[in-house]
Amino acid sequence: MEWRAIKLVENDEIILETLSENQRKKVQEIIVKAEEFADGDLEARIADLRYQFIGKIVNETVKKNRKTHFETKSDKLDKILTNRILALPIFAIIMYLLFAITFSENFLFIEGLLGPGMWLASLAEGLWGAFADVVDGLIVNASPILQSLIMDGIIEGLGAIIGFIPLVWVLYLLISFLEDCGYMARIAFVMDRIFRRFGLSGRSFIPLLMGFGCGVPAVMATRTLDTEKDRTITTIITGFMPCGAKLPIFAMFVSTFFADSNKTLVTYSLYMLSIVVAIVVSLILNKLVYKSKASNFVMELPRYRVPTIKSIGIHGWEKVKGFAIKAGTVIFISTIFIWALSNFNMDSFNGVNAANNEDKSIMSEMDDSFLASVGSTVAPIFKPLGFGEWRPTVGVATGWIAKEMVVVTIAQLYDDDVSPEYLEEFFSQHDAGELEELGFEDGIYDEESALDIYTEGILWEGADENALVSMKEDIKTKAAAYSYMVFNLLCMPCFAAVGSMKRELKTWKKTGGAVAVQMLTAYVVAFIVYSVGALVS
């Protein structure tokens, strides 16, 4: 009888089928009350009582030779690292150190000191930049099309991959260390209690947290999840996290459209919105698609140990190699595809461009390209979101190469606002020391490098409140600007991340479904944001 009662409290379907409808309702009322007494986790409480009962029987019946019980080092560490109060603060500190080592540009709170990950990434990008300069010099006499294909298509596409590899490598070396030493199993156990409420297991927390740094390794981290349901849902909602590449978009738009508002609060609200949306989407997918409870979380906690350098190195190498091959292929092909769309139009093939261009090139300007035509065609779809013009639409599309490309593209499309005259006037307000710090050699203003420095050093940081005046004609209100940021926050991630999604989800069908959920979510949330914002303002 007691066994039957426990199975009813556990919502055992076979036992519930033997009850009438009224009896089921009464059982549900009892379960709700029991949940309150169990501090919201009835299953864990029942499991705890079972083990207490087993322990009592063992103590009464089993005689041991040793009269005293010696605590192992693992037992002593677990009293601290899995403590109900201390576990989360300790984990937060460890994760901060992990992210600081990988992504920090002010390591150890020293301004300008790069963490190991960023230092290696900057070294790789510098070497790749030097290689690109050599290639550019070798093809200086080649046709404009070949120059553009190699430099803007192939070199830029591979460069996007090169910049990620050191970050992926450092991050996974650190994660492999935490996994091999036994700590990651503990934090999955600690977080399981929270994540079960959203239909996921505690292991899902790690990829989501990593998504705040970079979506590529975050998606790759979902392979540690046990069930297909957990892997798929976590992969989808990881894309909602505000990775570092999305921050330049926020900085530019917040600086441009919210100069008279609390910029920190606006940016913070985007981060909080991403978490709320991830929770809601997870609940919806669990209810409508999978219609199942969170998977049972059974894990043997290994003893703490010091990992070997060899094992950590092997894990890091395997994950970097997988990223470079799989994600690299997707981003490389996609970059060339976007290059072709942004450099050609119909006049490229009927002789008009060749006749009009001084160098007889058949290429077109971006605002006359196929990409602009597609943007103009697709733009009305975004009208309900507040930015139904072709230039903001093209910005979204190029953001799929890399999210920071949104800023670069917008600077190119609104080039009237960043004319040589405007740039010269803007930088004239800086002294030689400031110019050198921004990137001008010897602190001397250089017109040729001014646009790149302005785009990457000023727009990315949101340091010019008077930037891009013409953009405000396409994105007219704060509600529309916030909607634009929300859509870029939640929509399909960069092609590198999509390549990682394909690797983890195995098939293009599942990958396409995941991307569709992300795009639909981005559109719906941005629509709600713009509609509410328009009503309020």
Coordinates of C-alpha atoms in Angstrom, one line a residue:
M1 CA 0.0 0.0 0.0
E2 CA 2.8 2.4 0.9
W3 CA 4.6 1.5 -2.4
R4 CA 1.4 2.3 -4.3
A5 CA 1.0 5.7 -2.6
I6 CA 4.6 6.6 -3.4
K7 CA 4.1 5.7 -7.0
L8 CA 1.0 7.9 -7.1
V9 CA 3.0 10.9 -5.7
E10 CA 5.6 10.2 -8.4
N11 CA 2.9 10.4 -11.1
D12 CA 3.4 6.9 -12.2
E13 CA 1.2 6.5 -15.3
I14 CA 0.4 2.8 -14.9
I15 CA -0.9 3.3 -11.3
L16 CA -2.8 6.5 -12.2
E17 CA -4.7 4.6 -14.9
T18 CA -6.3 2.5 -12.2
L19 CA -7.9 5.6 -10.5
S20 CA -11.1 7.4 -11.3
E21 CA -11.1 11.0 -12.5
N22 CA -12.1 12.3 -9.0
Q23 CA -9.4 10.2 -7.4
R24 CA -6.8 11.6 -9.8
K25 CA -7.8 15.2 -8.9
K26 CA -7.4 14.4 -5.2
V27 CA -4.0 12.9 -5.8
Q28 CA -3.0 16.0 -7.7
E29 CA -4.0 18.2 -4.8
I30 CA -1.9 16.0 -2.4
I31 CA 1.1 16.3 -4.8
V32 CA 0.8 20.1 -4.9
K33 CA 0.9 20.2 -1.1
A34 CA 3.7 17.7 -1.0
E35 CA 5.7 19.9 -3.4
E36 CA 5.5 22.8 -0.9
F37 CA 6.8 20.7 1.9
A38 CA 9.6 19.3 -0.3
D39 CA 10.8 22.8 -1.2
G40 CA 9.6 22.5 -4.8
D41 CA 11.5 19.3 -5.6
L42 CA 9.4 16.3 -4.7
E43 CA 11.4 13.7 -6.7
A44 CA 14.6 14.7 -5.0
R45 CA 12.9 14.5 -1.6
I46 CA 11.6 11.1 -2.2
A47 CA 15.0 9.9 -3.4
D48 CA 16.6 11.3 -0.3
L49 CA 14.1 9.5 1.9
R50 CA 14.7 6.3 0.1
Y51 CA 18.5 6.6 0.6
Q52 CA 17.9 7.4 4.3
F53 CA 15.8 4.3 4.7
I54 CA 18.4 2.2 2.9
G55 CA 21.1 3.7 5.0
K56 CA 19.2 2.9 8.2
I57 CA 18.7 -0.8 7.2
V58 CA 22.4 -1.1 6.3
N59 CA 23.5 0.4 9.6
E60 CA 21.3 -2.0 11.5
T61 CA 22.3 -5.1 9.7
V62 CA 25.8 -4.7 8.3
K63 CA 28.7 -5.1 10.6
K64 CA 32.0 -3.5 9.5
N65 CA 35.4 -4.3 10.7
R66 CA 36.4 -0.6 11.0
K67 CA 34.6 1.3 13.7
T68 CA 35.4 4.7 12.4
H69 CA 34.6 6.2 9.0
F70 CA 37.3 8.2 7.3
E71 CA 36.3 11.1 5.1
T72 CA 38.1 11.2 1.7
K73 CA 39.4 14.4 0.3
S74 CA 36.5 14.3 -2.2
D75 CA 34.0 14.1 0.6
K76 CA 35.6 17.1 2.3
L77 CA 35.7 19.2 -0.9
D78 CA 32.1 18.3 -1.6
K79 CA 31.0 19.7 1.7
I80 CA 32.1 23.1 0.3
L81 CA 31.7 22.9 -3.5
T82 CA 28.2 21.4 -3.4
N83 CA 27.1 23.2 -0.3
R84 CA 23.5 24.5 -0.6
I85 CA 24.6 28.1 0.1
L86 CA 28.2 28.2 -1.2
A87 CA 28.0 26.1 -4.4
L88 CA 26.6 28.8 -6.7
P89 CA 28.9 31.7 -5.6
I90 CA 31.9 29.4 -5.9
F91 CA 30.8 28.4 -9.4
A92 CA 30.2 32.0 -10.4
I93 CA 33.8 32.8 -9.4
I94 CA 35.2 29.8 -11.3
M95 CA 33.2 30.6 -14.4
Y96 CA 34.3 34.3 -14.2
L97 CA 37.9 33.2 -14.1
L98 CA 37.3 30.8 -17.1
F99 CA 35.8 33.6 -19.1
A100 CA 38.4 36.1 -18.0
I101 CA 41.2 33.8 -19.1
T102 CA 39.5 33.2 -22.5
F103 CA 37.8 36.5 -23.4
S104 CA 39.0 39.3 -21.2
E105 CA 40.7 42.4 -22.7
N106 CA 41.4 43.7 -19.2
F107 CA 42.8 40.6 -17.5
L108 CA 43.2 40.7 -13.8
F109 CA 41.5 44.1 -13.9
I110 CA 44.5 45.6 -15.6
E111 CA 43.3 47.9 -18.4
G112 CA 44.6 46.8 -21.8
L113 CA 46.0 43.5 -20.5
L114 CA 44.7 40.7 -22.7
G115 CA 43.8 37.3 -21.3
P116 CA 45.5 34.3 -22.8
G117 CA 42.6 33.5 -25.1
M118 CA 42.4 37.1 -26.5
W119 CA 46.1 37.3 -26.7
L120 CA 46.4 34.2 -28.8
A121 CA 43.4 35.4 -30.9
S122 CA 45.0 38.8 -31.5
L123 CA 48.3 37.0 -32.4
A124 CA 46.5 34.7 -34.9
E125 CA 44.6 37.6 -36.4
G126 CA 47.8 39.7 -36.7
L127 CA 49.6 36.8 -38.4
W128 CA 46.7 36.3 -40.7
G129 CA 46.6 40.0 -41.4
A130 CA 50.2 39.9 -42.4
F131 CA 49.6 36.9 -44.6
A132 CA 46.6 38.8 -46.2
D133 CA 48.9 41.8 -46.9
V134 CA 51.4 39.5 -48.6
V135 CA 48.6 37.9 -50.7
D136 CA 47.2 41.4 -51.5
G137 CA 50.7 42.4 -52.8
L138 CA 51.0 39.3 -55.0
I139 CA 47.7 39.9 -56.7
V140 CA 48.0 43.6 -57.1
N141 CA 48.0 43.3 -60.9
A142 CA 45.1 40.8 -61.0
S143 CA 41.6 41.7 -62.2
P144 CA 39.3 43.5 -59.8
I145 CA 37.1 40.5 -59.6
L146 CA 39.9 38.1 -58.7
Q147 CA 41.3 40.6 -56.1
S148 CA 37.9 41.0 -54.5
L149 CA 37.1 37.3 -54.5
I150 CA 40.5 36.4 -52.9
M151 CA 40.6 39.3 -50.4
D152 CA 36.9 40.0 -49.6
G153 CA 35.7 36.5 -50.1
I154 CA 38.3 33.8 -49.4
I155 CA 40.8 35.7 -47.1
E156 CA 38.0 37.3 -45.1
G157 CA 36.0 34.1 -44.8
L158 CA 39.0 32.1 -43.6
G159 CA 40.0 35.0 -41.3
A160 CA 36.7 34.7 -39.5
I161 CA 37.6 31.1 -38.7
I162 CA 41.2 31.9 -37.7
G163 CA 40.0 34.4 -35.1
F164 CA 37.8 31.9 -33.4
I165 CA 40.2 29.0 -33.2
P166 CA 42.4 30.3 -30.3
L167 CA 39.3 31.2 -28.2
V168 CA 37.8 27.7 -28.8
W169 CA 41.1 26.0 -27.9
V170 CA 41.7 27.9 -24.7
L171 CA 38.1 27.6 -23.6
Y172 CA 38.0 23.9 -24.1
L173 CA 41.3 23.3 -22.5
L174 CA 39.9 24.9 -19.3
I175 CA 36.6 23.1 -19.6
S176 CA 38.4 19.8 -20.1
F177 CA 40.4 20.5 -17.0
L178 CA 37.2 21.1 -15.0
E179 CA 35.6 18.0 -16.4
D180 CA 38.6 15.8 -15.8
C181 CA 39.2 17.0 -12.3
G182 CA 35.6 16.1 -11.4
Y183 CA 34.2 19.6 -10.7
M184 CA 31.9 19.9 -13.8
A185 CA 29.9 16.8 -12.6
R186 CA 29.2 18.6 -9.3
I187 CA 27.9 21.8 -10.8
A188 CA 25.6 19.9 -13.2
F189 CA 24.2 18.2 -10.0
V190 CA 23.8 21.6 -8.3
M191 CA 22.1 23.3 -11.3
D192 CA 19.8 20.3 -12.0
R193 CA 17.3 21.4 -9.4
I194 CA 16.8 24.8 -11.1
F195 CA 16.8 23.6 -14.7
R196 CA 14.3 20.7 -14.1
R197 CA 11.6 23.4 -13.8
F198 CA 12.3 24.3 -17.4
G199 CA 12.3 20.7 -18.6
L200 CA 16.1 20.5 -18.9
S201 CA 18.9 18.9 -17.0
G202 CA 21.6 20.6 -14.9
R203 CA 24.2 20.0 -17.7
S204 CA 22.4 22.5 -19.9
F205 CA 23.6 25.4 -17.8
I206 CA 27.2 25.1 -19.0
P207 CA 26.5 25.7 -22.8
L208 CA 24.1 28.6 -21.9
L209 CA 26.7 30.3 -19.8
M210 CA 29.3 29.8 -22.4
G211 CA 26.9 31.4 -24.9
F212 CA 27.6 34.8 -23.3
G213 CA 31.1 34.5 -24.5
C214 CA 30.9 32.8 -27.9
G215 CA 28.1 30.8 -29.5
V216 CA 30.4 28.4 -31.3
P217 CA 32.0 26.6 -28.3
A218 CA 28.6 27.0 -26.5
V219 CA 26.9 24.9 -29.1
M220 CA 29.7 22.4 -29.2
A221 CA 29.4 22.0 -25.4
T222 CA 25.8 20.6 -25.8
R223 CA 27.4 17.2 -26.8
T224 CA 27.8 16.5 -23.1
L225 CA 24.0 16.3 -22.6
D226 CA 22.5 12.8 -22.3
T227 CA 19.3 13.0 -24.3
E228 CA 18.5 14.2 -27.8
K229 CA 15.7 16.4 -26.3
D230 CA 18.1 18.2 -24.0
R231 CA 20.7 18.6 -26.8
T232 CA 18.2 20.0 -29.3
I233 CA 16.5 22.5 -27.0
T234 CA 19.8 23.7 -25.4
T235 CA 21.3 24.2 -28.9
I236 CA 18.3 26.3 -29.9
I237 CA 18.2 28.5 -26.9
T238 CA 22.0 28.9 -26.7
G239 CA 21.6 31.0 -29.9
F240 CA 19.5 33.5 -27.8
M241 CA 22.5 34.3 -25.5
P242 CA 24.2 37.7 -26.2
C243 CA 27.6 36.6 -27.3
G244 CA 30.5 39.0 -27.4
A245 CA 30.1 39.7 -31.2
K246 CA 26.6 41.1 -30.6
L247 CA 27.9 43.7 -28.1
P248 CA 29.1 46.1 -30.9
I249 CA 25.6 46.2 -32.3
F250 CA 24.2 47.1 -28.9
A251 CA 26.9 49.7 -28.2
M252 CA 26.4 51.4 -31.6
F253 CA 22.6 51.5 -31.4
V254 CA 22.4 52.4 -27.7
S255 CA 24.8 55.2 -28.2
T256 CA 23.0 56.5 -31.3
F257 CA 19.4 56.2 -30.3
F258 CA 19.5 56.2 -26.5
A259 CA 22.0 59.0 -25.8
D260 CA 19.6 60.7 -23.5
S261 CA 18.7 57.5 -21.6
N262 CA 20.4 55.2 -19.1
K263 CA 22.6 53.3 -21.6
T264 CA 23.7 50.7 -19.0
L265 CA 20.1 49.9 -18.2
V266 CA 19.1 49.6 -21.9
T267 CA 22.0 47.2 -22.5
Y268 CA 21.3 45.3 -19.3
S269 CA 17.6 44.8 -20.3
L270 CA 18.8 43.1 -23.5
Y271 CA 20.8 40.6 -21.5
M272 CA 17.8 39.9 -19.2
L273 CA 15.5 39.6 -22.1
S274 CA 17.6 36.9 -23.7
I275 CA 17.4 34.8 -20.5
V276 CA 13.6 35.3 -20.2
V277 CA 13.1 34.3 -23.9
A278 CA 15.3 31.2 -23.5
I279 CA 13.2 30.1 -20.5
V280 CA 9.9 30.7 -22.3
V281 CA 11.0 28.9 -25.5
S282 CA 12.4 26.0 -23.5
L283 CA 9.0 25.6 -21.7
I284 CA 7.1 25.9 -25.0
L285 CA 9.2 23.3 -26.8
N286 CA 8.9 20.9 -23.8
K287 CA 5.1 21.3 -23.8
L288 CA 4.3 21.3 -27.5
V289 CA 7.1 19.4 -29.2
Y290 CA 8.5 16.9 -26.8
K291 CA 5.6 16.7 -24.3
S292 CA 7.8 15.1 -21.7
K293 CA 9.3 15.8 -18.3
A294 CA 12.9 16.6 -17.7
S295 CA 15.1 13.5 -18.2
N296 CA 16.1 11.7 -15.1
F297 CA 19.4 13.0 -13.8
V298 CA 21.5 10.1 -12.6
M299 CA 25.2 10.7 -12.2
E300 CA 28.0 9.1 -10.3
L301 CA 30.1 11.9 -8.9
P302 CA 33.7 10.9 -9.6
R303 CA 36.5 11.5 -7.2
Y304 CA 38.5 14.7 -7.5
R305 CA 41.8 14.3 -9.3
V306 CA 44.5 16.3 -11.0
P307 CA 44.1 15.8 -14.8
T308 CA 47.1 15.0 -17.0
I309 CA 48.3 17.5 -19.5
K310 CA 48.1 14.8 -22.2
S311 CA 44.4 14.1 -21.6
I312 CA 43.5 17.9 -21.6
G313 CA 45.6 18.5 -24.7
I314 CA 43.8 15.6 -26.6
H315 CA 40.4 16.9 -25.7
G316 CA 41.2 20.4 -26.7
W317 CA 42.8 19.3 -30.0
E318 CA 39.8 17.1 -31.0
K319 CA 37.3 19.9 -30.3
V320 CA 39.3 22.5 -32.2
K321 CA 39.9 20.2 -35.1
G322 CA 36.1 19.4 -35.3
F323 CA 35.3 23.2 -35.2
A324 CA 37.8 24.1 -37.9
I325 CA 36.6 21.4 -40.3
K326 CA 32.9 21.5 -39.9
A327 CA 32.1 25.1 -38.9
G328 CA 35.0 26.3 -41.1
T329 CA 33.4 24.8 -44.2
V330 CA 30.0 26.4 -43.6
I331 CA 31.4 29.9 -42.8
F332 CA 33.8 29.7 -45.8
I333 CA 31.1 28.9 -48.3
S334 CA 28.6 31.3 -46.8
T335 CA 31.1 34.2 -46.9
I336 CA 31.8 33.7 -50.6
F337 CA 28.1 33.5 -51.3
I338 CA 27.4 36.8 -49.5
W339 CA 30.5 38.3 -51.3
A340 CA 29.0 37.4 -54.7
L341 CA 25.6 38.8 -53.8
S342 CA 27.0 42.1 -52.5
N343 CA 29.4 42.7 -55.5
F344 CA 27.3 41.8 -58.5
N345 CA 23.9 42.8 -60.1
M346 CA 22.2 42.2 -63.5
D347 CA 24.3 45.0 -65.1
S348 CA 27.3 42.9 -64.3
F349 CA 26.3 40.5 -67.1
N350 CA 25.0 42.9 -69.8
G351 CA 28.0 45.1 -70.2
V352 CA 26.6 48.2 -68.4
N353 CA 28.9 48.0 -65.4
A354 CA 32.0 47.4 -67.5
A355 CA 31.1 50.4 -69.6
N356 CA 30.5 52.7 -66.6
N357 CA 33.4 51.6 -64.3
E358 CA 36.8 53.2 -64.9
D359 CA 38.6 49.9 -64.4
K360 CA 36.2 48.1 -66.7
S361 CA 35.1 45.9 -63.9
I362 CA 31.7 44.2 -64.0
M363 CA 31.3 44.5 -60.3
S364 CA 28.8 46.8 -58.7
E365 CA 28.5 49.0 -55.6
M366 CA 26.9 47.2 -52.6
D367 CA 23.8 49.5 -52.7
D368 CA 23.2 48.5 -56.3
S369 CA 24.0 44.8 -55.8
F370 CA 21.9 41.6 -55.7
L371 CA 22.1 41.8 -51.9
A372 CA 20.5 45.3 -52.0
S373 CA 17.8 44.0 -54.4
V374 CA 17.1 41.1 -52.1
G375 CA 17.1 43.4 -49.1
S376 CA 14.6 45.7 -50.8
T377 CA 12.3 42.7 -51.6
V378 CA 12.5 41.3 -48.1
A379 CA 12.4 44.6 -46.3
P380 CA 8.6 44.9 -46.1
I381 CA 8.5 41.8 -44.0
F382 CA 10.3 43.8 -41.3
K383 CA 7.9 46.8 -41.5
P384 CA 5.9 45.6 -38.5
L385 CA 9.1 45.5 -36.5
G386 CA 9.9 49.2 -37.3
F387 CA 12.8 48.8 -39.7
G388 CA 11.3 47.9 -43.0
E389 CA 14.0 49.5 -45.2
W390 CA 16.6 47.7 -47.3
R391 CA 19.7 49.0 -45.6
P392 CA 18.9 47.7 -42.1
T393 CA 17.7 44.5 -43.6
V394 CA 21.0 44.0 -45.4
G395 CA 22.7 44.7 -42.1
V396 CA 20.8 41.8 -40.5
A397 CA 21.8 39.5 -43.4
T398 CA 25.6 40.3 -43.3
G399 CA 25.4 39.7 -39.5
W400 CA 25.0 36.0 -40.3
I401 CA 28.6 36.0 -41.5
A402 CA 29.7 37.4 -38.1
K403 CA 27.5 39.5 -35.9
E404 CA 30.0 42.4 -35.7
M405 CA 29.6 42.7 -39.5
V406 CA 26.3 44.4 -38.8
V407 CA 28.2 47.5 -37.6
V408 CA 30.7 47.3 -40.6
T409 CA 27.8 46.9 -43.1
I410 CA 25.8 49.8 -41.7
A411 CA 28.9 52.0 -41.8
Q412 CA 29.3 51.1 -45.5
L413 CA 25.7 51.6 -46.4
Y414 CA 25.4 54.9 -44.7
D415 CA 28.7 56.1 -46.0
D416 CA 27.4 59.6 -46.5
D417 CA 27.4 59.9 -42.7
V418 CA 31.0 58.8 -42.5
S419 CA 32.4 60.9 -45.3
P420 CA 36.2 61.8 -45.3
E421 CA 35.1 65.3 -44.2
Y422 CA 33.1 64.0 -41.3
L423 CA 35.9 61.6 -40.2
E424 CA 38.5 64.4 -40.4
E425 CA 36.3 66.7 -38.3
F426 CA 35.5 63.9 -35.8
F427 CA 39.2 62.9 -35.2
S428 CA 40.4 66.5 -35.1
Q429 CA 38.8 66.6 -31.6
H430 CA 41.4 64.0 -30.4
D431 CA 45.0 64.7 -29.5
A432 CA 48.0 62.8 -30.8
G433 CA 48.1 60.4 -27.9
E434 CA 44.4 59.5 -28.3
L435 CA 44.8 59.1 -32.0
E436 CA 47.7 56.7 -31.5
E437 CA 45.7 54.7 -28.9
L438 CA 42.9 54.4 -31.5
G439 CA 45.2 53.0 -34.0
F440 CA 46.7 55.9 -36.0
E441 CA 50.4 55.3 -36.5
D442 CA 52.5 57.8 -34.4
G443 CA 49.3 59.6 -33.5
I444 CA 49.0 61.1 -37.0
Y445 CA 45.6 61.2 -38.7
D446 CA 45.6 59.1 -41.9
E447 CA 42.6 59.4 -44.2
E448 CA 43.2 55.9 -45.7
S449 CA 42.8 54.1 -42.3
A450 CA 40.3 56.5 -40.8
L451 CA 37.2 54.6 -41.9
D452 CA 38.4 51.2 -40.5
I453 CA 39.5 52.8 -37.2
Y454 CA 36.2 54.7 -36.9
T455 CA 34.2 51.6 -37.6
E456 CA 36.1 49.2 -35.4
G457 CA 37.2 51.6 -32.7
I458 CA 34.4 54.2 -32.5
L459 CA 31.1 52.6 -33.8
W460 CA 31.9 49.3 -32.1
E461 CA 32.3 51.0 -28.8
G462 CA 29.4 53.4 -29.4
A463 CA 31.7 56.3 -28.8
D464 CA 30.0 58.8 -31.3
E465 CA 26.6 59.9 -30.2
N466 CA 26.2 61.9 -33.4
A467 CA 26.9 58.9 -35.6
L468 CA 24.9 57.8 -38.6
V469 CA 22.3 60.5 -38.8
S470 CA 20.8 59.1 -42.0
M471 CA 20.1 55.8 -40.3
K472 CA 17.6 57.6 -38.2
E473 CA 15.5 58.2 -41.3
D474 CA 15.2 54.4 -41.8
I475 CA 14.9 53.5 -38.1
K476 CA 12.9 56.4 -36.8
T477 CA 12.1 55.7 -33.2
K478 CA 13.7 54.3 -30.1
A479 CA 11.2 51.5 -30.2
A480 CA 12.3 50.6 -33.7
A481 CA 16.0 50.7 -32.7
Y482 CA 15.3 48.5 -29.7
S483 CA 13.4 46.1 -31.9
Y484 CA 16.3 46.0 -34.3
M485 CA 18.7 45.1 -31.4
V486 CA 16.2 42.4 -30.2
F487 CA 15.9 40.8 -33.6
N488 CA 19.7 40.6 -34.0
L489 CA 20.0 39.3 -30.5
L490 CA 17.6 36.4 -31.0
C491 CA 17.7 35.5 -34.7
M492 CA 19.9 32.9 -36.4
P493 CA 23.5 33.2 -35.1
C494 CA 26.5 33.5 -37.4
F495 CA 27.4 30.9 -39.9
A496 CA 30.2 29.5 -37.7
A497 CA 27.6 28.8 -35.0
V498 CA 25.2 27.3 -37.5
G499 CA 28.1 25.0 -38.7
S500 CA 28.5 23.9 -35.1
M501 CA 24.7 23.3 -34.8
K502 CA 24.9 21.1 -37.9
R503 CA 27.7 19.1 -36.3
E504 CA 25.8 18.6 -33.0
L505 CA 22.3 18.0 -34.5
K506 CA 23.7 15.7 -37.2
T507 CA 21.2 16.5 -40.0
W508 CA 20.3 19.6 -42.0
K509 CA 16.7 18.9 -41.3
K510 CA 17.1 19.3 -37.6
T511 CA 19.5 22.3 -38.1
G512 CA 16.9 24.0 -40.3
G513 CA 14.2 23.4 -37.8
A514 CA 16.4 24.9 -35.0
V515 CA 17.1 28.0 -37.1
A516 CA 13.4 28.3 -38.0
V517 CA 12.6 28.4 -34.3
Q518 CA 15.2 31.1 -33.7
M519 CA 14.0 33.2 -36.6
L520 CA 10.3 32.9 -35.6
T521 CA 11.2 33.7 -32.0
A522 CA 13.2 36.8 -33.0
Y523 CA 10.4 38.1 -35.2
V524 CA 7.6 37.5 -32.6
V525 CA 9.6 39.1 -29.7
A526 CA 10.8 42.0 -31.9
F527 CA 7.2 42.6 -33.0
I528 CA 5.9 42.6 -29.4
V529 CA 8.7 45.0 -28.4
Y530 CA 8.0 47.4 -31.2
S531 CA 4.3 47.3 -30.8
V532 CA 4.4 47.9 -27.0
G533 CA 7.1 50.6 -27.5
A534 CA 5.0 52.4 -30.1
L535 CA 2.0 52.4 -27.8
V536 CA 4.0 53.7 -24.8
S537 CA 5.7 56.4 -26.7

